[in-house]
Amino acid sequence: MTRLSTVTKPSHALSLFDTLSRLSFIQAAKLLGPEGRRLITEGGKHEIDVATQVDFDRERFRLEVDSAIGLYPGFPKGNWHG
């Protein structure tokens, strides 16, 4: 019988996608600032093609919607998961 196991990466080895995918709604809203809840709710109205409109790595996140470009330079050092 084959036994499957999963490997959990340490937090410093997570990609930006890994990190963002683990956020709850409240954590994501907090990360976006005072208007975070509204931004997330209204952001759901836009269709995003990740392959052509999104560029990201561990250090930054860039999103292009219509003629606007949003750039998030990265996450602060330390534990912001709370």
Short mmCIF file of C-alpha atoms in Angstrom, two decimals:
data_model
loop_
_atom_site.label_atom_id
_atom_site.label_comp_id
_atom_site.label_asym_id
_atom_site.label_seq_id
_atom_site.Cartn_x
_atom_site.Cartn_y
_atom_site.Cartn_z
CA MET A 1 0.00 0.00 0.00
CA THR A 2 1.30 3.45 -0.94
CA ARG A 3 1.33 5.97 1.83
CA LEU A 4 0.84 9.62 0.89
CA SER A 5 2.24 12.38 3.01
CA THR A 6 2.08 16.12 2.71
CA VAL A 7 4.95 18.46 3.32
CA THR A 8 4.24 21.71 5.11
CA LYS A 9 6.59 24.50 4.12
CA PRO A 10 7.99 26.82 6.79
CA SER A 11 6.44 30.30 6.57
CA HIS A 12 9.60 31.87 5.11
CA ALA A 13 9.41 29.43 2.17
CA LEU A 14 5.78 30.14 1.23
CA SER A 15 5.03 31.84 -2.07
CA LEU A 16 2.78 34.90 -2.10
CA PHE A 17 0.00 32.70 -3.50
CA ASP A 18 0.46 30.22 -0.63
CA THR A 19 0.39 33.03 1.90
CA LEU A 20 -2.69 34.77 0.48
CA SER A 21 -4.61 31.52 0.06
CA ARG A 22 -4.41 30.91 3.81
CA LEU A 23 -5.94 34.24 4.81
CA SER A 24 -9.45 34.45 6.17
CA PHE A 25 -11.73 37.23 4.95
CA ILE A 26 -11.04 39.22 8.12
CA GLN A 27 -7.26 38.77 7.82
CA ALA A 28 -7.31 39.84 4.16
CA ALA A 29 -9.47 42.88 4.95
CA LYS A 30 -7.13 43.86 7.78
CA LEU A 31 -4.13 43.56 5.46
CA LEU A 32 -5.79 45.90 2.94
CA GLY A 33 -6.43 48.58 5.56
CA PRO A 34 -9.49 50.52 6.74
CA GLU A 35 -11.37 50.03 3.46
CA GLY A 36 -10.43 46.35 3.19
CA ARG A 37 -13.93 44.89 3.61
CA ARG A 38 -15.35 47.20 0.96
CA LEU A 39 -12.45 46.58 -1.43
CA ILE A 40 -12.86 42.81 -1.21
CA THR A 41 -16.63 42.98 -1.65
CA GLU A 42 -16.49 45.38 -4.60
CA GLY A 43 -13.49 43.56 -6.08
CA GLY A 44 -15.69 40.53 -6.64
CA LYS A 45 -17.50 42.48 -9.36
CA HIS A 46 -14.45 42.34 -11.66
CA GLU A 47 -13.45 39.39 -13.80
CA ILE A 48 -9.68 38.92 -13.45
CA ASP A 49 -7.55 36.91 -15.88
CA VAL A 50 -4.65 35.93 -13.64
CA ALA A 51 -2.44 34.93 -16.59
CA THR A 52 -2.57 38.38 -18.20
CA GLN A 53 -3.56 40.83 -15.44
CA VAL A 54 -1.61 39.62 -12.40
CA ASP A 55 2.09 39.48 -11.69
CA PHE A 56 3.41 38.52 -8.26
CA ASP A 57 6.17 36.97 -6.25
CA ARG A 58 7.13 36.97 -2.56
CA GLU A 59 8.16 40.62 -2.71
CA ARG A 60 5.30 42.31 -4.59
CA PHE A 61 1.86 41.97 -6.16
CA ARG A 62 0.74 43.82 -9.33
CA LEU A 63 -2.80 43.84 -10.71
CA GLU A 64 -4.02 45.59 -13.85
CA VAL A 65 -7.78 46.20 -14.23
CA ASP A 66 -8.99 48.24 -17.19
CA SER A 67 -6.54 51.15 -17.35
CA ALA A 68 -5.67 51.08 -13.62
CA ILE A 69 -2.67 49.32 -12.13
CA GLY A 70 -2.45 48.42 -8.46
CA LEU A 71 0.92 47.58 -6.94
CA TYR A 72 1.37 46.15 -3.48
CA PRO A 73 5.08 46.20 -2.65
CA GLY A 74 5.05 43.21 -0.29
CA PHE A 75 4.35 42.17 3.22
CA PRO A 76 5.98 43.67 6.28
CA LYS A 77 8.58 41.55 8.00
CA GLY A 78 7.33 39.70 11.02
CA ASN A 79 4.13 37.96 11.93
CA TRP A 80 1.09 39.64 10.37
CA HIS A 81 -1.09 36.51 10.27
CA GLY A 82 -3.10 37.41 13.41
#
